[in-house]
N, CA, C and O atoms as a GROMACS GRO file, in nm:
protein
  396
    1UNK      N    1  -2.577   0.359  -0.802
    1UNK     CA    2  -2.502   0.435  -0.702
    1UNK      C    3  -2.595   0.467  -0.585
    1UNK      O    4  -2.716   0.484  -0.603
    2UNK      N    5  -2.537   0.475  -0.467
    2UNK     CA    6  -2.620   0.494  -0.347
    2UNK      C    7  -2.537   0.554  -0.235
    2UNK      O    8  -2.421   0.519  -0.216
    3UNK      N    9  -2.599   0.646  -0.160
    3UNK     CA   10  -2.542   0.700  -0.037
    3UNK      C   11  -2.654   0.700   0.066
    3UNK      O   12  -2.764   0.748   0.039
    4UNK      N   13  -2.626   0.647   0.183
    4UNK     CA   14  -2.729   0.635   0.287
    4UNK      C   15  -2.682   0.694   0.418
    4UNK      O   16  -2.563   0.693   0.451
    5UNK      N   17  -2.778   0.746   0.492
    5UNK     CA   18  -2.760   0.788   0.630
    5UNK      C   19  -2.873   0.720   0.706
    5UNK      O   20  -2.989   0.757   0.690
    6UNK      N   21  -2.840   0.621   0.790
    6UNK     CA   22  -2.941   0.539   0.855
    6UNK      C   23  -2.925   0.542   1.007
    6UNK      O   24  -2.814   0.529   1.060
    7UNK      N   25  -3.037   0.557   1.076
    7UNK     CA   26  -3.037   0.544   1.221
    7UNK      C   27  -3.049   0.397   1.255
    7UNK      O   28  -3.131   0.326   1.198
    8UNK      N   29  -2.968   0.352   1.347
    8UNK     CA   30  -2.962   0.210   1.380
    8UNK      C   31  -3.054   0.171   1.495
    8UNK      O   32  -3.050   0.056   1.540
    9UNK      N   33  -3.136   0.262   1.544
    9UNK     CA   34  -3.221   0.231   1.658
    9UNK      C   35  -3.143   0.254   1.787
    9UNK      O   36  -3.031   0.303   1.785
   10UNK      N   37  -3.205   0.217   1.896
   10UNK     CA   38  -3.141   0.244   2.023
   10UNK      C   39  -3.184   0.141   2.126
   10UNK      O   40  -3.297   0.093   2.125
   11UNK      N   41  -3.092   0.110   2.213
   11UNK     CA   42  -3.120   0.031   2.332
   11UNK      C   43  -3.115   0.129   2.448
   11UNK      O   44  -3.018   0.203   2.464
   12UNK      N   45  -3.220   0.130   2.529
   12UNK     CA   46  -3.229   0.228   2.638
   12UNK      C   47  -3.097   0.233   2.716
   12UNK      O   48  -3.043   0.130   2.757
   13UNK      N   49  -3.047   0.356   2.736
   13UNK     CA   50  -2.924   0.376   2.810
   13UNK      C   51  -2.798   0.370   2.726
   13UNK      O   52  -2.690   0.403   2.775
   14UNK      N   53  -2.808   0.329   2.601
   14UNK     CA   54  -2.692   0.324   2.511
   14UNK      C   55  -2.692   0.446   2.420
   14UNK      O   56  -2.795   0.511   2.401
   15UNK      N   57  -2.574   0.477   2.365
   15UNK     CA   58  -2.565   0.589   2.272
   15UNK      C   59  -2.640   0.558   2.142
   15UNK      O   60  -2.645   0.443   2.099
   16UNK      N   61  -2.696   0.662   2.081
   16UNK     CA   62  -2.759   0.647   1.950
   16UNK      C   63  -2.649   0.633   1.846
   16UNK      O   64  -2.543   0.694   1.858
   17UNK      N   65  -2.674   0.553   1.743
   17UNK     CA   66  -2.578   0.534   1.635
   17UNK      C   67  -2.642   0.565   1.501
   17UNK      O   68  -2.762   0.547   1.481
   18UNK      N   69  -2.558   0.612   1.411
   18UNK     CA   70  -2.601   0.637   1.274
   18UNK      C   71  -2.501   0.562   1.184
   18UNK      O   72  -2.382   0.556   1.213
   19UNK      N   73  -2.552   0.507   1.075
   19UNK     CA   74  -2.467   0.434   0.981
   19UNK      C   75  -2.467   0.507   0.848
   19UNK      O   76  -2.571   0.551   0.800
   20UNK      N   77  -2.349   0.518   0.788
   20UNK     CA   78  -2.337   0.576   0.654
   20UNK      C   79  -2.298   0.463   0.559
   20UNK      O   80  -2.218   0.376   0.593
   21UNK      N   81  -2.355   0.466   0.439
   21UNK     CA   82  -2.325   0.367   0.336
   21UNK      C   83  -2.291   0.441   0.207
   21UNK      O   84  -2.353   0.542   0.174
   22UNK      N   85  -2.192   0.389   0.135
   22UNK     CA   86  -2.155   0.446   0.005
   22UNK      C   87  -2.134   0.330  -0.091
   22UNK      O   88  -2.053   0.241  -0.066
   23UNK      N   89  -2.208   0.332  -0.202
   23UNK     CA   90  -2.193   0.231  -0.306
   23UNK      C   91  -2.184   0.302  -0.440
   23UNK      O   92  -2.268   0.386  -0.472
   24UNK      N   93  -2.084   0.267  -0.518
   24UNK     CA   94  -2.071   0.323  -0.652
   24UNK      C   95  -2.065   0.214  -0.755
   24UNK      O   96  -1.993   0.115  -0.738
   25UNK      N   97  -2.140   0.230  -0.862
   25UNK     CA   98  -2.137   0.137  -0.975
   25UNK      C   99  -2.174  -0.005  -0.932
   25UNK      O  100  -2.125  -0.102  -0.990
   26UNK      N  101  -2.259  -0.017  -0.832
   26UNK     CA  102  -2.301  -0.148  -0.784
   26UNK      C  103  -2.199  -0.219  -0.696
   26UNK      O  104  -2.224  -0.330  -0.651
   27UNK      N  105  -2.086  -0.155  -0.672
   27UNK     CA  106  -1.980  -0.218  -0.593
   27UNK      C  107  -2.011  -0.216  -0.444
   27UNK      O  108  -2.058  -0.116  -0.391
   28UNK      N  109  -1.985  -0.328  -0.379
   28UNK     CA  110  -1.995  -0.332  -0.232
   28UNK      C  111  -1.856  -0.347  -0.172
   28UNK      O  112  -1.843  -0.372  -0.052
   29UNK      N  113  -1.752  -0.331  -0.253
   29UNK     CA  114  -1.614  -0.343  -0.204
   29UNK      C  115  -1.556  -0.210  -0.158
   29UNK      O  116  -1.464  -0.208  -0.076
   30UNK      N  117  -1.608  -0.100  -0.210
   30UNK     CA  118  -1.555   0.032  -0.179
   30UNK      C  119  -1.660   0.112  -0.103
   30UNK      O  120  -1.776   0.117  -0.143
   31UNK      N  121  -1.619   0.173   0.007
   31UNK     CA  122  -1.711   0.259   0.081
   31UNK      C  123  -1.783   0.188   0.192
   31UNK      O  124  -1.762   0.217   0.310
   32UNK      N  125  -1.867   0.094   0.156
   32UNK     CA  126  -1.944   0.015   0.252
   32UNK      C  127  -1.996   0.095   0.370
   32UNK      O  128  -2.007   0.217   0.364
   33UNK      N  129  -2.028   0.022   0.477
   33UNK     CA  130  -2.090   0.084   0.593
   33UNK      C  131  -1.986   0.130   0.694
   33UNK      O  132  -1.882   0.066   0.713
   34UNK      N  133  -2.015   0.241   0.759
   34UNK     CA  134  -1.940   0.287   0.876
   34UNK      C  135  -2.042   0.340   0.975
   34UNK      O  136  -2.135   0.411   0.938
   35UNK      N  137  -2.023   0.305   1.103
   35UNK     CA  138  -2.116   0.348   1.209
   35UNK      C  139  -2.049   0.450   1.300
   35UNK      O  140  -1.929   0.445   1.327
   36UNK      N  141  -2.133   0.544   1.346
   36UNK     CA  142  -2.084   0.653   1.432
   36UNK      C  143  -2.181   0.673   1.546
   36UNK      O  144  -2.303   0.666   1.528
   37UNK      N  145  -2.128   0.699   1.665
   37UNK     CA  146  -2.212   0.733   1.780
   37UNK      C  147  -2.250   0.879   1.773
   37UNK      O  148  -2.166   0.964   1.741
   38UNK      N  149  -2.376   0.909   1.802
   38UNK     CA  150  -2.421   1.048   1.809
   38UNK      C  151  -2.400   1.100   1.950
   38UNK      O  152  -2.402   1.023   2.046
   39UNK      N  153  -2.382   1.227   1.963
   39UNK     CA  154  -2.355   1.291   2.092
   39UNK      C  155  -2.483   1.350   2.154
   39UNK      O  156  -2.477   1.431   2.246
   40UNK      N  157  -2.598   1.305   2.101
   40UNK     CA  158  -2.728   1.354   2.148
   40UNK      C  159  -2.834   1.248   2.118
   40UNK      O  160  -2.810   1.153   2.045
   41UNK      N  161  -2.950   1.267   2.176
   41UNK     CA  162  -3.066   1.183   2.146
   41UNK      C  163  -3.140   1.248   2.029
   41UNK      O  164  -3.200   1.355   2.048
   42UNK      N  165  -3.138   1.189   1.910
   42UNK     CA  166  -3.199   1.254   1.794
   42UNK      C  167  -3.351   1.267   1.803
   42UNK      O  168  -3.412   1.338   1.724
   43UNK      N  169  -3.413   1.198   1.898
   43UNK     CA  170  -3.558   1.207   1.912
   43UNK      C  171  -3.601   1.324   2.001
   43UNK      O  172  -3.720   1.352   2.012
   44UNK      N  173  -3.506   1.392   2.065
   44UNK     CA  174  -3.538   1.503   2.155
   44UNK      C  175  -3.564   1.635   2.084
   44UNK      O  176  -3.636   1.720   2.136
   45UNK      N  177  -3.507   1.653   1.964
   45UNK     CA  178  -3.518   1.782   1.896
   45UNK      C  179  -3.487   1.762   1.747
   45UNK      O  180  -3.445   1.654   1.705
   46UNK      N  181  -3.507   1.867   1.670
   46UNK     CA  182  -3.473   1.864   1.528
   46UNK      C  183  -3.322   1.878   1.511
   46UNK      O  184  -3.256   1.947   1.589
   47UNK      N  185  -3.270   1.811   1.408
   47UNK     CA  186  -3.128   1.820   1.377
   47UNK      C  187  -3.113   1.824   1.226
   47UNK      O  188  -3.203   1.784   1.153
   48UNK      N  189  -2.998   1.872   1.181
   48UNK     CA  190  -2.972   1.882   1.038
   48UNK      C  191  -2.876   1.771   0.996
   48UNK      O  192  -2.769   1.754   1.054
   49UNK      N  193  -2.916   1.695   0.895
   49UNK     CA  194  -2.836   1.587   0.840
   49UNK      C  195  -2.814   1.619   0.693
   49UNK      O  196  -2.909   1.645   0.620
   50UNK      N  197  -2.688   1.617   0.649
   50UNK     CA  198  -2.661   1.654   0.511
   50UNK      C  199  -2.544   1.574   0.455
   50UNK      O  200  -2.463   1.518   0.528
   51UNK      N  201  -2.539   1.572   0.322
   51UNK     CA  202  -2.433   1.504   0.250
   51UNK      C  203  -2.380   1.600   0.143
   51UNK      O  204  -2.457   1.649   0.060
   52UNK      N  205  -2.252   1.626   0.146
   52UNK     CA  206  -2.186   1.703   0.041
   52UNK      C  207  -2.123   1.603  -0.054
   52UNK      O  208  -2.038   1.523  -0.013
   53UNK      N  209  -2.163   1.607  -0.179
   53UNK     CA  210  -2.116   1.511  -0.279
   53UNK      C  211  -2.054   1.588  -0.394
   53UNK      O  212  -2.123   1.661  -0.465
   54UNK      N  213  -1.924   1.573  -0.412
   54UNK     CA  214  -1.855   1.635  -0.525
   54UNK      C  215  -1.790   1.525  -0.609
   54UNK      O  216  -1.802   1.406  -0.576
   55UNK      N  217  -1.723   1.563  -0.716
   55UNK     CA  218  -1.659   1.461  -0.800
   55UNK      C  219  -1.533   1.401  -0.735
   55UNK      O  220  -1.475   1.308  -0.790
   56UNK      N  221  -1.491   1.454  -0.620
   56UNK     CA  222  -1.369   1.403  -0.556
   56UNK      C  223  -1.387   1.356  -0.412
   56UNK      O  224  -1.298   1.293  -0.356
   57UNK      N  225  -1.502   1.386  -0.351
   57UNK     CA  226  -1.523   1.345  -0.212
   57UNK      C  227  -1.671   1.346  -0.175
   57UNK      O  228  -1.754   1.408  -0.241
   58UNK      N  229  -1.700   1.273  -0.066
   58UNK     CA  230  -1.834   1.272  -0.007
   58UNK      C  231  -1.815   1.298   0.142
   58UNK      O  232  -1.734   1.232   0.207
   59UNK      N  233  -1.890   1.394   0.196
   59UNK     CA  234  -1.881   1.424   0.339
   59UNK      C  235  -2.022   1.417   0.397
   59UNK      O  236  -2.114   1.482   0.347
   60UNK      N  237  -2.038   1.338   0.503
   60UNK     CA  238  -2.164   1.330   0.577
   60UNK      C  239  -2.154   1.424   0.697
   60UNK      O  240  -2.052   1.426   0.767
   61UNK      N  241  -2.260   1.503   0.720
   61UNK     CA  242  -2.263   1.600   0.829
   61UNK      C  243  -2.383   1.574   0.920
   61UNK      O  244  -2.489   1.532   0.873
   62UNK      N  245  -2.365   1.600   1.048
   62UNK     CA  246  -2.474   1.605   1.144
   62UNK      C  247  -2.462   1.739   1.215
   62UNK      O  248  -2.361   1.766   1.280
   63UNK      N  249  -2.564   1.823   1.203
   63UNK     CA  250  -2.562   1.958   1.260
   63UNK      C  251  -2.434   2.034   1.220
   63UNK      O  252  -2.370   2.097   1.304
   64UNK      N  253  -2.400   2.026   1.093
   64UNK     CA  254  -2.284   2.092   1.033
   64UNK      C  255  -2.150   2.041   1.086
   64UNK      O  256  -2.047   2.105   1.062
   65UNK      N  257  -2.148   1.928   1.155
   65UNK     CA  258  -2.025   1.865   1.202
   65UNK      C  259  -1.996   1.746   1.109
   65UNK      O  260  -2.078   1.655   1.099
   66UNK      N  261  -1.880   1.746   1.042
   66UNK     CA  262  -1.850   1.633   0.954
   66UNK      C  263  -1.825   1.506   1.037
   66UNK      O  264  -1.745   1.506   1.130
   67UNK      N  265  -1.896   1.398   1.001
   67UNK     CA  266  -1.878   1.272   1.073
   67UNK      C  267  -1.807   1.168   0.987
   67UNK      O  268  -1.748   1.074   1.040
   68UNK      N  269  -1.812   1.184   0.855
   68UNK     CA  270  -1.740   1.091   0.766
   68UNK      C  271  -1.698   1.163   0.640
   68UNK      O  272  -1.778   1.232   0.577
   69UNK      N  273  -1.572   1.146   0.604
   69UNK     CA  274  -1.522   1.199   0.477
   69UNK      C  275  -1.469   1.082   0.396
   69UNK      O  276  -1.387   1.004   0.444
   70UNK      N  277  -1.515   1.072   0.273
   70UNK     CA  278  -1.478   0.964   0.183
   70UNK      C  279  -1.421   1.026   0.057
   70UNK      O  280  -1.492   1.092  -0.018
   71UNK      N  281  -1.291   1.005   0.034
   71UNK     CA  282  -1.225   1.066  -0.081
   71UNK      C  283  -1.210   0.966  -0.196
   71UNK      O  284  -1.184   0.848  -0.175
   72UNK      N  285  -1.228   1.017  -0.316
   72UNK     CA  286  -1.210   0.936  -0.436
   72UNK      C  287  -1.061   0.913  -0.459
   72UNK      O  288  -0.980   1.005  -0.444
   73UNK      N  289  -1.026   0.789  -0.496
   73UNK     CA  290  -0.888   0.757  -0.530
   73UNK      C  291  -0.886   0.694  -0.669
   73UNK      O  292  -0.988   0.645  -0.718
   74UNK      N  293  -0.770   0.695  -0.732
   74UNK     CA  294  -0.758   0.635  -0.865
   74UNK      C  295  -0.789   0.486  -0.863
   74UNK      O  296  -0.843   0.432  -0.959
   75UNK      N  297  -0.754   0.420  -0.754
   75UNK     CA  298  -0.773   0.274  -0.746
   75UNK      C  299  -0.921   0.234  -0.744
   75UNK      O  300  -0.953   0.119  -0.771
   76UNK      N  301  -1.011   0.328  -0.713
   76UNK     CA  302  -1.154   0.299  -0.712
   76UNK      C  303  -1.211   0.281  -0.852
   76UNK      O  304  -1.311   0.212  -0.871
   77UNK      N  305  -1.147   0.342  -0.948
   77UNK     CA  306  -1.202   0.338  -1.083
   77UNK      C  307  -1.343   0.395  -1.085
   77UNK      O  308  -1.364   0.508  -1.041
   78UNK      N  309  -1.440   0.317  -1.136
   78UNK     CA  310  -1.578   0.362  -1.144
   78UNK      C  311  -1.660   0.332  -1.020
   78UNK      O  312  -1.782   0.346  -1.022
   79UNK      N  313  -1.594   0.290  -0.910
   79UNK     CA  314  -1.669   0.254  -0.789
   79UNK      C  315  -1.702   0.374  -0.700
   79UNK      O  316  -1.760   0.356  -0.593
   80UNK      N  317  -1.666   0.495  -0.741
   80UNK     CA  318  -1.705   0.616  -0.668
   80UNK      C  319  -1.838   0.663  -0.726
   80UNK      O  320  -1.850   0.676  -0.848
   81UNK      N  321  -1.939   0.689  -0.641
   81UNK     CA  322  -2.071   0.731  -0.692
   81UNK      C  323  -2.061   0.850  -0.788
   81UNK      O  324  -2.006   0.955  -0.753
   82UNK      N  325  -2.114   0.833  -0.907
   82UNK     CA  326  -2.109   0.939  -1.007
   82UNK      C  327  -2.237   0.950  -1.089
   82UNK      O  328  -2.252   1.043  -1.168
   83UNK      N  329  -2.329   0.856  -1.071
   83UNK     CA  330  -2.452   0.856  -1.150
   83UNK      C  331  -2.560   0.940  -1.083
   83UNK      O  332  -2.556   0.959  -0.961
   84UNK      N  333  -2.655   0.991  -1.159
   84UNK     CA  334  -2.768   1.063  -1.099
   84UNK      C  335  -2.843   0.972  -1.001
   84UNK      O  336  -2.858   0.852  -1.026
   85UNK      N  337  -2.889   1.029  -0.891
   85UNK     CA  338  -2.961   0.952  -0.790
   85UNK      C  339  -3.087   1.026  -0.749
   85UNK      O  340  -3.106   1.143  -0.784
   86UNK      N  341  -3.174   0.957  -0.677
   86UNK     CA  342  -3.296   1.016  -0.621
   86UNK      C  343  -3.281   1.024  -0.470
   86UNK      O  344  -3.198   0.956  -0.411
   87UNK      N  345  -3.362   1.108  -0.409
   87UNK     CA  346  -3.362   1.123  -0.264
   87UNK      C  347  -3.486   1.055  -0.207
   87UNK      O  348  -3.598   1.082  -0.249
   88UNK      N  349  -3.464   0.965  -0.111
   88UNK     CA  350  -3.574   0.897  -0.043
   88UNK      C  351  -3.560   0.920   0.107
   88UNK      O  352  -3.449   0.921   0.160
   89UNK      N  353  -3.670   0.940   0.173
   89UNK     CA  354  -3.673   0.948   0.320
   89UNK      C  355  -3.782   0.851   0.366
   89UNK      O  356  -3.898   0.862   0.326
   90UNK      N  357  -3.743   0.757   0.450
   90UNK     CA  358  -3.838   0.657   0.496
   90UNK      C  359  -3.819   0.628   0.644
   90UNK      O  360  -3.714   0.657   0.702
   91UNK      N  361  -3.920   0.571   0.702
   91UNK     CA  362  -3.911   0.518   0.837
   91UNK      C  363  -3.938   0.369   0.825
   91UNK      O  364  -4.044   0.328   0.778
   92UNK      N  365  -3.842   0.291   0.867
   92UNK     CA  366  -3.851   0.146   0.855
   92UNK      C  367  -3.845   0.086   0.994
   92UNK      O  368  -3.740   0.091   1.059
   93UNK      N  369  -3.953   0.032   1.040
   93UNK     CA  370  -3.959  -0.028   1.172
   93UNK      C  371  -3.908  -0.171   1.160
   93UNK      O  372  -3.980  -0.262   1.117
   94UNK      N  373  -3.783  -0.189   1.199
   94UNK     CA  374  -3.721  -0.321   1.188
   94UNK      C  375  -3.728  -0.398   1.319
   94UNK      O  376  -3.655  -0.495   1.339
   95UNK      N  377  -3.815  -0.354   1.408
   95UNK     CA  378  -3.830  -0.423   1.536
   95UNK      C  379  -3.885  -0.563   1.513
   95UNK      O  380  -3.968  -0.584   1.425
   96UNK      N  381  -3.839  -0.658   1.592
   96UNK     CA  382  -3.891  -0.794   1.575
   96UNK      C  383  -4.038  -0.801   1.613
   96UNK      O  384  -4.086  -0.724   1.697
   97UNK      N  385  -4.108  -0.892   1.551
   97UNK     CA  386  -4.250  -0.910   1.580
   97UNK      C  387  -4.272  -0.989   1.707
   97UNK      O  388  -4.175  -1.022   1.777
   98UNK      N  389  -4.396  -1.019   1.739
   98UNK     CA  390  -4.424  -1.092   1.861
   98UNK      C  391  -4.364  -1.233   1.856
   98UNK      O  392  -4.345  -1.289   1.747
   99UNK      N  393  -4.333  -1.290   1.972
   99UNK     CA  394  -4.271  -1.423   1.974
   99UNK      C  395  -4.364  -1.531   1.921
   99UNK      O  396  -4.327  -1.648   1.916
   0.00000   0.00000   0.00000
């Protein structure tokens, strides 16, 4: 099971985007990725990013503003995240290398 909040990088002059991912029971059919534009430059100041995870829903927040709500349905079966998980925070420089 996995829940992610990922910054997608930025092109100067474009809005910053964040991507949320939800995977349950190894499934990539339910939840998947959704991208959202941020209303600020996240590199200018500190911000709060959080995930509320209950047995019936997952809500992603940015500065206490919900940006994605994912509700469990019967049709998902075991594809809703329910297993214990760990928390990781990383910086991954995915910029292309020199030509």
